[in-house]
Amino acid sequence: MEDIERYGDYDEIDEEPRESKNPALTILKAIIIAVCCLVVGLILFRVILFNYYPSEMKNVYFDEKLTEYYDLQDGEIFAKTQTLRAPYDDPDFASFFADNLIVIEDVGQLQLSIRYNSSVFDTIEEKYGVRLDENADDLFTFELERVPFDESGEVEKIGTLSHSSSDSLLMYTYYKLVFSDVTFLDSETPDWIRLKITLNDVEGAEPYYILVYERTNDYSLFEDYKLSGKERP
């Protein structure tokens, strides 16, 4: 009987020994995963930040004239908006970006927001040898210009800057600009309106230009701008 029992013991399948994990390899894998997550997170953060504008910078600004019009129209302002096809001053190395165009033709207003990275001051210093104070209030002059389609025509300044406010987040600075007394051409007439940004107190500095309004045969898509619940006088 003992021999039979012993034979039965030999017939059992022994479990394979478990391989011991290398602690160094485990740590290395954890580091790689953490680095990958960090890189992806940074990329997503930069993308979100790049497209971000504070609400005060992108929403409709109600001055006295627009508020009066809003009340007369029972809460309507009949605003239009347009996606800017080239929302920058330079396609290769942009310093300024524009967005959130709001046009209220009935009151002659054009509103928009712009953004720049603090690195623009390094570019200005490198190009003109002048280091601007990033915290100064009067760094730029903002103007609107109508660009003629006829090369023999002259650029025309239109409207006046009636409101300007700013905000900042990390490396970005934002401006909310409101131009009043803007004359808009009839819907059958092609029109280009650009924003001109001039550096103050920098001798010989070239202006920056961004096309912010476009109505041509190639592109004239405007959409109704719907006021959000927070956009009220």
CSV table of N, CA and C in Angstrom, one decimal, residues 13 28 40 55 65 75 106-107 112 124 127-128 136 154 197 200-201 206 209 211 217 222 225:
chain,number,residue,atom,x,y,z
A,13,ILE,N,1.0,16.6,-10.7
A,13,ILE,CA,1.7,17.6,-11.5
A,13,ILE,C,2.2,18.7,-10.6
A,28,LEU,N,11.1,51.1,-13.8
A,28,LEU,CA,11.4,51.8,-15.1
A,28,LEU,C,10.1,51.9,-15.9
A,40,VAL,N,1.5,63.9,-22.5
A,40,VAL,CA,0.1,64.0,-23.1
A,40,VAL,C,-0.7,65.1,-22.3
A,55,SER,N,-14.1,84.9,-20.2
A,55,SER,CA,-15.4,85.3,-20.7
A,55,SER,C,-15.5,86.8,-20.9
A,65,LYS,N,-24.7,103.0,-25.6
A,65,LYS,CA,-25.4,102.9,-26.8
A,65,LYS,C,-26.0,101.6,-27.1
A,75,GLY,N,-34.4,93.0,-26.0
A,75,GLY,CA,-33.4,92.0,-25.7
A,75,GLY,C,-32.7,91.4,-26.9
A,106,ASP,N,-26.3,97.7,-36.8
A,106,ASP,CA,-27.3,98.7,-36.5
A,106,ASP,C,-26.7,99.8,-35.6
A,107,VAL,N,-25.7,99.5,-34.8
A,107,VAL,CA,-25.2,100.6,-34.0
A,107,VAL,C,-23.7,100.9,-34.4
A,112,LEU,N,-14.1,92.6,-30.8
A,112,LEU,CA,-13.2,91.4,-31.0
A,112,LEU,C,-12.3,91.3,-29.8
A,124,ILE,N,10.3,91.6,-29.9
A,124,ILE,CA,10.5,93.0,-30.1
A,124,ILE,C,11.8,93.5,-29.7
A,127,LYS,N,14.4,92.5,-32.4
A,127,LYS,CA,14.2,93.2,-33.6
A,127,LYS,C,14.6,94.7,-33.5
A,128,TYR,N,14.1,95.3,-32.4
A,128,TYR,CA,14.3,96.8,-32.4
A,128,TYR,C,15.2,97.2,-31.2
A,136,ALA,N,3.2,97.6,-18.5
A,136,ALA,CA,2.7,99.0,-18.8
A,136,ALA,C,1.3,99.0,-19.4
A,154,GLU,N,-6.6,103.8,-51.5
A,154,GLU,CA,-5.9,104.1,-50.3
A,154,GLU,C,-6.6,103.4,-49.1
A,197,ILE,N,-2.2,97.1,-35.3
A,197,ILE,CA,-1.6,97.1,-34.0
A,197,ILE,C,-0.2,97.8,-34.1
A,200,ASN,N,3.8,101.4,-29.3
A,200,ASN,CA,4.0,102.7,-28.9
A,200,ASN,C,5.5,102.9,-28.4
A,201,ASP,N,6.0,104.0,-28.6
A,201,ASP,CA,7.4,104.4,-28.1
A,201,ASP,C,8.5,103.5,-28.6
A,206,GLU,N,7.4,98.4,-37.2
A,206,GLU,CA,6.4,98.2,-38.2
A,206,GLU,C,5.1,97.7,-37.5
A,209,TYR,N,-0.7,93.5,-38.6
A,209,TYR,CA,-2.0,93.6,-39.2
A,209,TYR,C,-2.7,92.2,-39.1
A,211,LEU,N,-6.5,90.5,-40.5
A,211,LEU,CA,-7.7,90.7,-41.2
A,211,LEU,C,-8.8,90.1,-40.3
A,217,ASN,N,-16.1,87.5,-52.7
A,217,ASN,CA,-16.7,86.4,-53.5
A,217,ASN,C,-16.2,85.1,-53.0
A,222,PHE,N,-21.2,84.7,-42.7
A,222,PHE,CA,-21.6,85.3,-41.4
A,222,PHE,C,-22.7,84.5,-40.7
A,225,TYR,N,-25.2,85.9,-34.1
A,225,TYR,CA,-24.5,85.7,-32.8
A,225,TYR,C,-25.6,85.6,-31.8
